[in-house]
Phi, psi and omega in degrees: 000317185293320186295319178314309185305301191301322187311309191277326199305311197314328191277011177273122180283342184250108165230120187234169158241127170272125178263113195222138179104350171250137169267219172224041166297326172219156175309326182302324187287309167321308195288318175293323165307306173299341186283313174304294187314321169305314183276346177294299205304301175325318192251016160105358184265168209227002176217149171235102172294131181234146187223109172193058163080029180269031183226010170228039185303323186288352169255014190259140186273182176299327171292332180291317166282353164280329176271349172288320187298316175301319185291318177292331175288331170292325182295327192287331177297311190273354170083032190252137167283139199247112185238142188266127180258110185224170168078036182276128157282313181295313177257081204274024192298339180271331177284332188287329187286352169281303179212081187317339191284348171308335191312148165292124196252148176243132182274138162245140204249134157049063183255135201279122170251136164243137172298114167241111198056246175255018175225152184229118176242156186311137171220096200307161192241000169217171178249103179255099169202173188275131174288125171048076168270341170286356184059025183279335170280105192200154173213129194063249171238031189239147182227102183322146171104319193261148170288337174193154162231122177316121174029089161308134185075353176250319188229322195237128160224151186285135179237099206263344179281325176234118201206129168304323171192167175076209200247354186198161160221166178265122185259134140249139192212178171072025190283338163314340179284355180249135192299349170251002174064045182270148165200086193223171174214148195216139176235111166286136185243144180267133186219162173270126180298140179077040176232161180254143193218129181259134179257134177216149168215149178265129193234139159239146174235151174216123152071003188301130183218130348292152172299315184314318193307335192280144179214167167227124184241145166244109191239133182213117187055230186261016184264140156259118196259003189221051201277096185227155185249140183244340178053042170299144160299167167293322172231127175205157166289166183308117181229124194278136180239152180216154170202181172241164153204156182256132173305348196033224186275018175249148184255008180199130184246141173249113180268113195238144175210161191123205186240144168237122178064049183272141172242331171202177176093185188223146183218132167249150196230161184185162176032059177289111179234149168225130179218163179286101195284341178079202189269092182257142187035049181294120191289159164218108169194160178325309185276005179222068179296161158252127182250138182229128187213156188290169178290330180284001175075358185287334189233133165253135182250163197250145180276151181095342191244316180261330202208160165267183178287139193266096198245137186271134185289150188043046169313127189197109183299341187259354178208119192255028181241037182274152168302156173289149188279151166258153181259109172272108182291140185275132177321315188256022166303182182252014194258123173264159185293130178094348183285150184253129191244165165231114188240146191231140186201170178238145163222156182281171168226133176274119185264166175035253171239344186195034188251135184207118167276140181269149180283132192269354184268345181287104188313320187288346173294309190288344185284324172295314168330308182285319190296310174293323186297337165302303180287340169303303178294335184287318202257339191225348193037050189293156172251027168181131181243132160267133174264117195277075191252038183252159172063037172288095193272355172234170179147149168084026185237327172269173184288343173284324184237357180302141166076004179275138167301100185307331174292328182284311190298297182302318179297322179299318181286342183268319179298321187285315161313317188276318181298320179297319169299309181291329183306329168248349174245070195299142177083345179301143173280149178238125178242148170222139172313146188269336202294326175292355182238012175249105173307334170273010172218277169251359175272075185204177174293168173048052173256108189051239182250032173277124177257099189142195191241132167280348178304133185070030179282328167318328176277005177238032177224141182300135189289000170269011172282156198247119187286122157255106186277120183230161172165175179285273180291154184301132176255080174304331181300309187301309180308297181307329179274351186265314189294330159283339174271012182072018189265139161292154175227163162235132164283102170281104185231184174107286177052041163092003183284173184284351185195191208232022183289330178279345187299304186298327176289334158303301184290350177283320182283329183284334185308312183256030173255158171276155171060039163283116174278332181161195188225152172228127168300105196237079166288155185239333186246026181074006197270101190236358174314333185259006193281317174324305181297315178288336178276334180296329165308343205236006181278000000 
């Protein structure tokens, strides 16, 4: 089998390595990057796709450019094409470093404020809270107020010896006794549509395996409203976790905490709270306006005339635990002491542990792309660029993009990005992660918090964009789909496995298909020990 794979592999023009997880913040990172580059070249690879801030070149210092030049020189010496990965929308750090207000916004509509003197403050008009969130009320191993706990007395227990406060906590253990490794607790909570809520919970762990199995979920209909990761250690004393979610159009959510696919160890939960967070991380851009009206809706007030901008203290799209903003009134404005107001705004949402999405419909985004594409050409003269347009998990919710066909909007974004790259680097090959253009992957309706449908996105991008098809196990249906659509493909495979079995599976599936340009060794945890063997498959 290996000989037959080698016999056709040598014809691939693209034999790349994905260099990920290092920046250029210190010289030791350059040493590690160059070690990977040298290994790739020694084993027949001819390109390195690199991700270390190359779409924020206007913000880098002299030391960064010195280190970038060292990496570029290594690539030139080793005969590797240096391919920058830039312009992510789903992981919007590059764009948001220019302007954090370009984050995609979720709407809060007609939240109540009350004026006192020269200020107006958010005052919740309903009480959305958990019942018995402190686990103080119990009978046997059951907690009134919760809709279920997995196996009371078998997996879920009252613990009066270990608790964060009060007289009891909930302990979860024996996860292996459940066929799915479950150890969960859930309560249904009534909410107001289009409001921003904060959930907080104290958690303690002991020997938890795997630690990543702990999750909190907010489910409404077929949507998860708060897809977050908390990266708890396997053993830790009490620590507080908190997160925001937007109720969108829902008036009821199911709030979960606990283990999915747990194997061993213990988890304690205590002091679980939910509250209306008010104006946290209020966005300010044309497509995410703040609107302030009188309580009866008859009067709409004007920023600068009636009130100052609604600014959030400690505004940071990657932190959501700041205090709510206070509305400061203008002395000569029309808003009066004691008046009730209705205030609407937009806020970003942190997904997983570090993901903030950018709005694709704001014109300023494309001004930044153009600016950075010019700098990229000046510093690297790239002959190929990878667009980081994977996992766009929000969209269609702010005023700029609401109601747009998300597939068409995504296609326009890619088209504009490619045009910006080629404006300054004529003839550059453009690669893009495939998932948002693949109906077998993420190009479909009901994708995370996106309000709309990414179906058909593949119809709105130039056919000369090269699809970097990715995933762990081989995706034959994806390779065949892009071949049928007339796209060339790069197979981005491997994904931190302990062997190259899946890589060889990808190779076998790609063999009969047209326009497969090659393969990329693609780790996400700096796992490069199989890079030599990967490269040897293509000699």
